[in-house]
XYZ file of C-alpha atoms in Angstrom:
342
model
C 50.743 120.519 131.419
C 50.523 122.851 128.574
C 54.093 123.720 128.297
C 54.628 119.714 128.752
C 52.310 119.316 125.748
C 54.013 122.071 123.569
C 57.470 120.356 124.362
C 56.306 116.886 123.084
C 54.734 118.698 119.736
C 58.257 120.595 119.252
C 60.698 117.496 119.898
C 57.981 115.422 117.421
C 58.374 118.278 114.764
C 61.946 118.640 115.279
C 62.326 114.403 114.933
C 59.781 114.980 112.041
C 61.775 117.453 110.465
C 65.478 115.714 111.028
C 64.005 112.870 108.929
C 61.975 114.613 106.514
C 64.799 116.527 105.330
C 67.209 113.395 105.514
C 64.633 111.481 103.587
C 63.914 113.915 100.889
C 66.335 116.776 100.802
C 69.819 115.335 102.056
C 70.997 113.234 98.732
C 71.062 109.048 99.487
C 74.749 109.391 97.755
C 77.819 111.251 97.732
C 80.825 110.733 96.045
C 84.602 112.031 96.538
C 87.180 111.786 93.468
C 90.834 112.667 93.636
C 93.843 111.541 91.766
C 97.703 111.833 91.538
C 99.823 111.753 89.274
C 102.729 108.737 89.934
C 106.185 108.353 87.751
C 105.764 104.560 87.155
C 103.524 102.581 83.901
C 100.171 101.757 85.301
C 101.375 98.007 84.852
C 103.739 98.791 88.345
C 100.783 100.432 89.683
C 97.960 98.211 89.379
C 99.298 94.932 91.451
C 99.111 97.612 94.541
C 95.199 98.086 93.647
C 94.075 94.689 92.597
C 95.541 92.920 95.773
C 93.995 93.641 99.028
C 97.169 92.852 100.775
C 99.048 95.001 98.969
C 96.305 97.849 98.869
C 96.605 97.358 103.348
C 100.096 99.684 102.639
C 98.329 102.885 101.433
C 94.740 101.849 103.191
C 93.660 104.733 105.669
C 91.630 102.244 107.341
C 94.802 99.927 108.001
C 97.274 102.503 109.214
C 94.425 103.340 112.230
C 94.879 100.040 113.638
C 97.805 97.622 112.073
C 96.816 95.004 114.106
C 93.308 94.817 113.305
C 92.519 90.725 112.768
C 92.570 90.394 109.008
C 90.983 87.487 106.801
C 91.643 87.378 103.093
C 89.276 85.333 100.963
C 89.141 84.053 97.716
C 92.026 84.811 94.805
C 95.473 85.889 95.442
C 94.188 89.175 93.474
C 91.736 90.781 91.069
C 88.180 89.748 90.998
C 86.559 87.895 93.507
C 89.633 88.610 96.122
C 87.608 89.750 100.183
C 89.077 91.186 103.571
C 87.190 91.258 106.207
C 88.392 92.906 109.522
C 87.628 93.729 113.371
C 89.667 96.209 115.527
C 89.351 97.400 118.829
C 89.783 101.054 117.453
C 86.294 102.962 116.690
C 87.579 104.675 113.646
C 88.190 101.512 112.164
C 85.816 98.461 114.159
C 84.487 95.984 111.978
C 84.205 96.076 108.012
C 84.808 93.993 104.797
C 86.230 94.884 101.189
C 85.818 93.015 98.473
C 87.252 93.560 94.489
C 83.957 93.193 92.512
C 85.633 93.885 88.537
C 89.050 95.167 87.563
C 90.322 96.292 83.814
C 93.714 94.616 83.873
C 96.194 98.032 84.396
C 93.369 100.145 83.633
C 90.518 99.669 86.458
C 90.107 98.378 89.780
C 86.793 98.484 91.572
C 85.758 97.411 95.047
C 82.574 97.383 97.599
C 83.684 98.257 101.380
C 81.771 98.143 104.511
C 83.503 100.712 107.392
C 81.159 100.525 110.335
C 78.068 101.874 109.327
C 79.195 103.227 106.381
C 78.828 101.373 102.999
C 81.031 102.821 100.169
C 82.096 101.757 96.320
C 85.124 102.954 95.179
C 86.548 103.378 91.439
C 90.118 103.148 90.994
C 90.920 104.588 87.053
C 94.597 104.425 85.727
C 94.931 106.666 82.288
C 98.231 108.426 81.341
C 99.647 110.910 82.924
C 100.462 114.179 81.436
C 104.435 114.322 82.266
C 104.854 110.812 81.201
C 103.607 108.300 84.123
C 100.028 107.475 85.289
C 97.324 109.587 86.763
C 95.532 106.959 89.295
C 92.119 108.928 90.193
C 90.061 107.164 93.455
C 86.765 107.871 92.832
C 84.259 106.863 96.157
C 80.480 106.602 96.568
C 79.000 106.862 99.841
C 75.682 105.042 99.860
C 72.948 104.816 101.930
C 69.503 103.228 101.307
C 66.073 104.782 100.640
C 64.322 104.254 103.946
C 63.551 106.450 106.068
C 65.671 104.635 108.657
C 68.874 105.635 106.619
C 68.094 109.290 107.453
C 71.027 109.162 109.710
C 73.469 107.431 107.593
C 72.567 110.315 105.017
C 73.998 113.012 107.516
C 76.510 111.011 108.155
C 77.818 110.453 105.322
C 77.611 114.626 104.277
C 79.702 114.731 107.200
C 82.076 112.165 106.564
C 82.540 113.383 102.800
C 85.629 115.782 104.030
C 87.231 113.169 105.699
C 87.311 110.606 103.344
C 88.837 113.234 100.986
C 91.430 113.539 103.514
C 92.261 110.086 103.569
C 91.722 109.841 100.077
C 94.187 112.118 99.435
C 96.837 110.589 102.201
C 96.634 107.262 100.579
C 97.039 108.544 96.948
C 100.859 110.453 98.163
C 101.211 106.598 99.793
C 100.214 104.683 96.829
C 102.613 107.151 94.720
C 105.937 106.725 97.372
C 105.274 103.071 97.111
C 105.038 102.562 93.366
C 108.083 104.803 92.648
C 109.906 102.830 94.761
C 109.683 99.588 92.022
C 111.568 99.464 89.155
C 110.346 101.899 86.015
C 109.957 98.948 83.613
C 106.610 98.323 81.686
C 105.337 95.206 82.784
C 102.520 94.222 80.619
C 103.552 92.082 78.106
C 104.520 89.831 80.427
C 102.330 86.365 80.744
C 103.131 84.592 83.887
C 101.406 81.744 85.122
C 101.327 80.355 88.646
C 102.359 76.521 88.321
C 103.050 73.847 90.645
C 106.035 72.132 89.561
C 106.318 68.052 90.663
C 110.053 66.986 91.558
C 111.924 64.907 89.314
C 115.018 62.429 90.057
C 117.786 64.473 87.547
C 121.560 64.400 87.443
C 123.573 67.436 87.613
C 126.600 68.899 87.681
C 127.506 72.430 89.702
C 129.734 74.454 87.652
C 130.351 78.093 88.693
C 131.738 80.511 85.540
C 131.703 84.105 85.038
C 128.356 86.039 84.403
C 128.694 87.001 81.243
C 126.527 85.029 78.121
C 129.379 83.372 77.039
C 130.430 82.281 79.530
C 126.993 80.739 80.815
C 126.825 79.368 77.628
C 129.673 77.457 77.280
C 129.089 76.167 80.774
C 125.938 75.103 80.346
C 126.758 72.925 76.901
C 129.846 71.742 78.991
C 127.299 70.531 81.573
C 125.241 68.830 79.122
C 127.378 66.979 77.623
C 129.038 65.740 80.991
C 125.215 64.585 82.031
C 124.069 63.009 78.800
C 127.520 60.715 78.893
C 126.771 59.675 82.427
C 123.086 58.682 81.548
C 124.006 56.699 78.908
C 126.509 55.011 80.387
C 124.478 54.215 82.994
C 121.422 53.214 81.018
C 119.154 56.303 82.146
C 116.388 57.116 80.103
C 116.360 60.972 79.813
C 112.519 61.925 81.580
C 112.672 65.710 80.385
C 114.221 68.868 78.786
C 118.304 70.128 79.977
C 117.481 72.738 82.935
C 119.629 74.989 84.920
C 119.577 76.155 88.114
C 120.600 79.460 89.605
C 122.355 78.890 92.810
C 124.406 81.443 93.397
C 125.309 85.176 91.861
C 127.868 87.994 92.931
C 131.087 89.550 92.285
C 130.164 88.799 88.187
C 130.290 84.916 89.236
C 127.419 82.687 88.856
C 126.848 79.245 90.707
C 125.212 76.894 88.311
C 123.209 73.308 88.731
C 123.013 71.704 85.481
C 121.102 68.705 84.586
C 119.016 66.208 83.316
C 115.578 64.712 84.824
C 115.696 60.464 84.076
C 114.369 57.818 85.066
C 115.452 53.978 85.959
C 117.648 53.384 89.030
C 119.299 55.486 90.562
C 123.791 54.772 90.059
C 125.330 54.031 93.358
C 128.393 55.392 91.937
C 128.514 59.197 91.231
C 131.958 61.197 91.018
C 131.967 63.612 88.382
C 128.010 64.056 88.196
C 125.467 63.659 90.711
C 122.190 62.704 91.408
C 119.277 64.781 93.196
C 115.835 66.173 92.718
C 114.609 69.011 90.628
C 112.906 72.164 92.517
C 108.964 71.386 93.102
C 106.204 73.427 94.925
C 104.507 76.592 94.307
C 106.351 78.881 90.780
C 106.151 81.580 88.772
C 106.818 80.602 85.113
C 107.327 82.748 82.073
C 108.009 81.810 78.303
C 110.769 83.097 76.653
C 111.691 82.815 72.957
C 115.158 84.217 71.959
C 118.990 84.194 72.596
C 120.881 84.059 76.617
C 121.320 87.418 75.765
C 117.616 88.777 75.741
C 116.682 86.934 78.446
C 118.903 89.426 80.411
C 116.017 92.514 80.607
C 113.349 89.504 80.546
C 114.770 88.749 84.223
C 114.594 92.395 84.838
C 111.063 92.868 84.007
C 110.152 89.539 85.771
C 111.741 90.685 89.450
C 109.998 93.915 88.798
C 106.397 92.037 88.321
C 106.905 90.457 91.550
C 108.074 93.477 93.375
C 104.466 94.709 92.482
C 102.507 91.608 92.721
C 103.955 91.104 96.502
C 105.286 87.609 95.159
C 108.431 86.031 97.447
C 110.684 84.305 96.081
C 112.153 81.389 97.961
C 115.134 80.301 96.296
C 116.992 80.226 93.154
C 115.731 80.838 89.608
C 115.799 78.058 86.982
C 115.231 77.289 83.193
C 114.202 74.492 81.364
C 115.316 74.538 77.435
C 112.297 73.301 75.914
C 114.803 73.192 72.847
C 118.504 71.271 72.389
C 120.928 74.849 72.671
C 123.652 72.644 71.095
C 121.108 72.529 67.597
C 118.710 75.226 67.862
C 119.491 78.527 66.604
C 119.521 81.356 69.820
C 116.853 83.063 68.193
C 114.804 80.353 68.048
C 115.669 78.312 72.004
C 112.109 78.426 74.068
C 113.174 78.603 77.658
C 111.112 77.851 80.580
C 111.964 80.358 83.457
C 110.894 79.478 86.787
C 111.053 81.058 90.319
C 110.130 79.477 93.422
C 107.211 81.018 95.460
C 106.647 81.053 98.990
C 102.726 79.703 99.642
């Protein structure tokens, strides 16, 4: 019974031990930093951080199971936005993330729960040396100060390689994905997400070449056409000219210009006809200047929703908060507007 004895007393020192040292030798915290260095303005970059749908691309925990069950919460992005998922696959099971602050194109931080593990991670964007950004992901293992978390503290020593490792593989994703958008610096830009409320209008469709001009001319064409047939019809005009992209290639542009009104609607249309203006779900941006500056705004717009994951469902349109047959082009305010899908 001695040697039965003896075992007991070695298996209690060992357990005694195992905790001991995971209670007051084996840190409560780790932490793993790493960066890259990616050829795009941290304005490209930081829509792929600040949206958890977006940040499922380059997460190591996504590519181990794609079809985990996935609930977002909250936002479309930034603070406040959750995930919570469940998979089948151990390496991944059940967890949540959620964004707790972000720095507009400068910081991004989030909590995540991976199994057992519980984690904060840092995402910094600062210039990069040759030009670009260097995006540094700094995580923080944590585990709590009872003696219970003894095991999560080995744990976690032992999962601080591996998360370096995927660290590391999601920064080279993160940087093929952002190169991929356009090089344009985004942050100036002010967009608001509106819902827009259909309006009766009358319009004509005319189709010209895609040159300023061009557009121009069509467009003051168009408007006179439309405010003849509302008068004549005794329309009251219910809102600014607008113009509606419908269709672009081979340097020809498709065109849908009109008026909003209101009274009742003419049973006879031939030259100009009657419809409703695009409603739902938009992405609008302010512009102040000349037809031919809003050329690179366009630009910059279709590269902020390349990075903000926004889809488009239609045609583009503008709304000329000012008369272009009185207002100097420096001065016309344009409304631009594309449609969103929910």
């Amino acid at each position: 019974m001695k040697w039965l004895f003896g075992l007991l007393v070695a298996a209690a020192l060992g357990v005694g031990a195992f905790y001991g040292v995971g209670l007051f030798v084996v840190p409560a915290s780790v932490q793993v930093s790493r960066a890259a260095e990616i050829d795009r303005p941290a304005s490209i970059i930081y829509p792929l951080l600040a949206n958890l749908r977006a940040f499922n691309e380059i997460s190591p925990w996504f590519d181990a199971d794609p079809k985990a069950d996935y609930e977002f919460t909250g936002p479309r992005e930034g603070e406040g936005q959750g995930a919570t998922w469940s998979s089948s696959v151990q390496e991944v099971g059940a967890g949540q993330q959620k964004i707790i602050h972000v720095t507009p194109n400068q910081r991004v931080e989030m909590d995540h729960t991976i199994g057992r593990l519980a984690a904060h991670s840092v995402f910094a964007l600062a210039p990069g040396e040759a030009g670009g950004t260097k995006v540094s992901w700094t995580m923080r293992l944590d585990c709590g100060p009872s003696w219970r978390n003894a095991p999560c503290r080995y744990l976690n020593m032992i999962e601080q390689q591996t998360k370096a490792r995927q660290i590391d593989a999601a920064l080279a994703k993160l940087k093929k994905l952002a190169e991929q958008l356009p090089a344009l610096e985004i942050a100036s830009l002010t967009p608001q997400l509106v819902t827009v409320t259909a309006q009766d209008f009358a319009y004509v469709d005319p189709e010209t070449s895609d040159d300023d001009v061009s557009i121009g001319k069509a467009v003051a064409d168009a408007q006179a056409v439309v405010s003849a047939f509302l008068k004549r019809n005794a329309l009251m005009p219910a809102g600014p000219l607008l113009s509606i992209t419908q269709k672009q290639e081979n340097d020809k542009i498709s065109l849908r210009v009109g008026i909003p009104y209101t009274g009742a609607t003419p049973t006879t249309q031939i030259e100009v006809k009657t419809g409703k203006t695009p409603g739902g779900l938009a992405l609008k941006v302010m512009n102040t200047g000349s037809r031919e500056a809003m050329r690179p705004v366009y630009a910059r717009i279709d590269a902020y929703m390349a990075a903000h994951r926004l889809e488009r469902t239609g045609g583009s349109w503008e709304i000329f908060l000012d008369d272009p047959a009185t207002t100097p082009p420096a001065q016309m305010r344009t409304a631009i507007y594309y449609p969103l899908k929910m």
